[in-house]
Each structure stands twice: as C-alpha cells, then as structure tokens.
Coordinates of N, CA and C in Angstrom, one line a residue:
M682 N 15.6 -14.5 15.3 CA 15.5 -13.8 14.0 C 16.8 -12.9 13.8
P683 N 17.4 -13.0 12.7 CA 18.6 -12.2 12.4 C 18.3 -10.7 12.6
E684 N 19.3 -10.0 12.9 CA 19.2 -8.5 13.2 C 18.6 -7.8 12.0
V685 N 19.0 -8.1 10.8 CA 18.5 -7.4 9.6 C 17.0 -7.7 9.4
Q686 N 16.6 -8.9 9.6 CA 15.2 -9.2 9.5 C 14.3 -8.5 10.5
H687 N 14.9 -8.5 11.8 CA 14.2 -7.8 12.9 C 14.0 -6.3 12.6
F688 N 15.1 -5.7 12.1 CA 15.1 -4.2 11.7 C 14.1 -4.0 10.6
L689 N 14.1 -4.8 9.6 CA 13.1 -4.6 8.5 C 11.7 -4.8 8.9
Q690 N 11.5 -5.8 9.8 CA 10.1 -6.0 10.3 C 9.6 -4.8 11.1
E691 N 10.4 -4.3 12.0 CA 10.1 -3.2 12.8 C 9.8 -1.9 12.0
T692 N 10.7 -1.7 11.0 CA 10.5 -0.5 10.1 C 9.3 -0.6 9.3
L693 N 9.0 -1.7 8.7 CA 7.8 -1.9 7.9 C 6.5 -1.9 8.7
T694 N 6.6 -2.4 9.9 CA 5.4 -2.4 10.8 C 5.0 -0.9 11.1
E695 N 6.0 -0.2 11.5 CA 5.8 1.2 11.9 C 5.3 2.0 10.6
L696 N 6.0 1.8 9.5 CA 5.6 2.5 8.3 C 4.2 2.2 7.9
N697 N 3.7 0.9 8.0 CA 2.4 0.6 7.7 C 1.4 1.3 8.6
R698 N 1.8 1.4 9.9 CA 0.9 2.1 10.9 C 0.7 3.5 10.5
L699 N 1.8 4.2 10.1 CA 1.8 5.6 9.7 C 0.9 5.8 8.4
H700 N 1.1 4.8 7.4 CA 0.3 4.9 6.2 C -1.2 4.8 6.6
R701 N -1.6 3.8 7.4 CA -3.0 3.7 7.8 C -3.5 4.9 8.5
A702 N -2.7 5.5 9.4 CA -3.2 6.7 10.1 C -3.4 7.8 9.1
Y703 N -2.6 7.9 8.1 CA -2.8 9.0 7.2 C -4.0 8.7 6.3
L704 N -4.1 7.5 5.8 CA -5.2 7.2 4.9 C -6.6 7.2 5.6
L705 N -6.6 6.9 6.9 CA -7.9 6.9 7.6 C -8.2 8.2 8.4
A706 N -7.3 9.2 8.2 CA -7.4 10.5 9.0 C -8.6 11.3 8.4
D707 N -9.1 12.2 9.2 CA -10.1 13.2 8.8 C -9.4 14.1 7.8
P708 N -9.8 14.2 6.6 CA -9.1 15.0 5.6 C -9.0 16.5 6.0
A709 N -9.9 17.0 6.8 CA -9.8 18.4 7.2 C -8.8 18.7 8.3
E710 N -8.4 17.7 9.1 CA -7.6 18.0 10.3 C -6.3 17.2 10.4
A711 N -6.4 15.9 10.2 CA -5.3 15.1 10.5 C -4.1 15.0 9.5
P712 N -4.3 15.3 8.2 CA -3.2 15.1 7.3 C -1.9 15.8 7.7
P713 N -1.9 17.1 8.2 CA -0.7 17.7 8.6 C 0.0 16.9 9.8
E714 N -0.7 16.4 10.7 CA -0.2 15.6 11.8 C 0.4 14.3 11.3
A715 N -0.4 13.7 10.4 CA 0.1 12.4 9.8 C 1.3 12.6 9.0
Q716 N 1.4 13.7 8.2 CA 2.5 14.0 7.4 C 3.8 14.3 8.2
S717 N 3.5 15.0 9.3 CA 4.6 15.3 10.3 C 5.2 14.0 10.9
A718 N 4.3 13.1 11.3 CA 4.8 11.8 11.8 C 5.5 11.0 10.8
Y719 N 5.1 11.0 9.6 CA 5.8 10.3 8.5 C 7.2 10.9 8.3
H720 N 7.2 12.2 8.2 CA 8.5 12.9 8.0 C 9.5 12.6 9.2
Q721 N 9.0 12.6 10.4 CA 9.8 12.3 11.6 C 10.3 10.9 11.5
F722 N 9.4 10.0 11.1 CA 9.8 8.6 10.9 C 11.0 8.5 10.1
W723 N 11.0 9.1 8.9 CA 12.1 8.9 7.9 C 13.3 9.8 8.3
A724 N 13.1 10.9 9.0 CA 14.2 11.8 9.3 C 15.0 11.3 10.5
D725 N 14.6 10.1 11.1 CA 15.3 9.6 12.3 C 16.8 9.2 11.9
P726 N 17.8 9.8 12.5 CA 19.1 9.5 12.2 C 19.5 8.1 12.7
D727 N 18.9 7.6 13.7 CA 19.2 6.3 14.2 C 18.8 5.2 13.2
R728 N 17.6 5.4 12.6 CA 17.1 4.5 11.6 C 18.1 4.4 10.4
L729 N 18.6 5.6 9.9 CA 19.5 5.7 8.9 C 20.8 5.0 9.2
R730 N 21.3 5.3 10.4 CA 22.6 4.7 10.9 C 22.5 3.1 10.9
V731 N 21.4 2.6 11.5 CA 21.3 1.1 11.5 C 21.2 0.6 10.1
A732 N 20.4 1.2 9.3 CA 20.2 0.7 7.9 C 21.5 0.7 7.2
Q733 N 22.3 1.8 7.3 CA 23.6 1.9 6.6 C 24.5 0.8 7.1
E734 N 24.6 0.6 8.5 CA 25.5 -0.4 9.0 C 25.1 -1.8 8.6
L735 N 23.8 -2.1 8.5 CA 23.4 -3.4 8.1 C 23.7 -3.6 6.6
Y736 N 23.5 -2.6 5.8 CA 23.7 -2.6 4.4 C 25.2 -2.8 4.1
Q737 N 26.0 -2.0 4.7 CA 27.4 -2.0 4.4 C 28.2 -3.2 5.0
S738 N 27.6 -3.8 6.0 CA 28.2 -5.0 6.7 C 28.0 -6.3 5.9
G739 N 27.1 -6.2 4.9 CA 26.8 -7.4 4.2 C 25.8 -8.4 4.9
A740 N 25.1 -7.8 5.9 CA 24.2 -8.6 6.7 C 23.0 -9.2 5.8
A741 N 22.7 -8.5 4.8 CA 21.7 -8.9 3.9 C 22.2 -10.1 3.0
T742 N 21.6 -11.2 3.1 CA 22.1 -12.4 2.4 C 21.4 -12.6 1.1
D743 N 20.5 -11.8 0.7 CA 19.8 -11.9 -0.6 C 19.6 -10.5 -1.2
P744 N 19.4 -10.5 -2.5 CA 19.2 -9.2 -3.2 C 18.0 -8.4 -2.7
E745 N 16.9 -9.0 -2.4 CA 15.7 -8.3 -1.9 C 15.9 -7.6 -0.6
T746 N 16.6 -8.3 0.3 CA 16.8 -7.7 1.6 C 17.8 -6.5 1.5
A747 N 18.8 -6.7 0.6 CA 19.8 -5.6 0.4 C 19.1 -4.4 -0.2
R748 N 18.2 -4.7 -1.2 CA 17.5 -3.6 -1.8 C 16.6 -2.8 -0.8
R749 N 15.9 -3.6 0.1 CA 15.1 -2.9 1.1 C 15.9 -2.0 2.0
L750 N 17.1 -2.5 2.4 CA 17.9 -1.7 3.3 C 18.4 -0.4 2.5
W751 N 18.8 -0.6 1.2 CA 19.2 0.5 0.4 C 18.0 1.6 0.3
L752 N 16.8 1.1 0.1 CA 15.7 2.0 -0.1 C 15.4 2.8 1.2
I753 N 15.6 2.1 2.4 CA 15.4 2.7 3.7 C 16.5 3.8 3.8
C754 N 17.7 3.6 3.4 CA 18.8 4.6 3.5 C 18.4 5.8 2.6
Q755 N 18.0 5.5 1.4 CA 17.7 6.6 0.5 C 16.5 7.4 0.9
S756 N 15.4 6.8 1.4 CA 14.3 7.5 1.9 C 14.6 8.3 3.1
A757 N 15.4 7.8 4.0 CA 15.9 8.6 5.2 C 16.7 9.8 4.8
K758 N 17.6 9.6 3.9 CA 18.4 10.8 3.4 C 17.5 11.8 2.7
E759 N 16.5 11.4 2.0 CA 15.6 12.3 1.3 C 14.8 13.1 2.3
Y760 N 14.5 12.6 3.4 CA 13.8 13.3 4.5 C 14.7 14.0 5.5
G761 N 16.0 14.1 5.2 CA 16.9 14.9 5.9 C 17.7 14.2 7.0
A762 N 17.5 12.9 7.1 CA 18.3 12.2 8.2 C 19.8 12.2 7.8
S763 N 20.6 12.3 8.8 CA 22.1 12.2 8.5 C 22.7 11.5 9.7
T764 N 23.9 10.9 9.4 CA 24.6 10.2 10.5 C 25.7 10.9 11.0

C-alpha cells in the first residue's frame, strides 16, 4: 500500500474511533474527555508534518487524495498543530 494511502487509512480509522467514542459517551461525563482526545488527535504536530510532506511531495496521484491531505493539514492547523 502506498505511503499516502496508509497514512490516510490510519488517520481516518483513528478519527472514526474518536467520533464513535464521543457519540456513544455518557452525556454527563465523557464529552470533555472525548473532546480532549479529539483535540489532541488534531493538534499532533507529527500528523501535520506527515500530511504536509505527502501533500507537497505530490504523493497524491488523484484530486480526492490531495484534497484529503489538504483537509488534514487545515484541521491540524486549526487545532494548533505546528511543524
């Protein structure tokens, strides 16, 4: 599996896990923990670095993959990640 596809698959798998944890959480207790985990996920500077490297290198061979990498970069920056 190409590196870019592996990165996207890992990122989306973890993101889906965080979404499920938040949606299935006890509304009285877990949302702050789930929100914190979501924030930490996006604020990870390594995730931003890899996404930027893949995006800028032209590793994405189609517009959809390039767009997904770009969205990961933008989301990470929005949550405070920096390289």
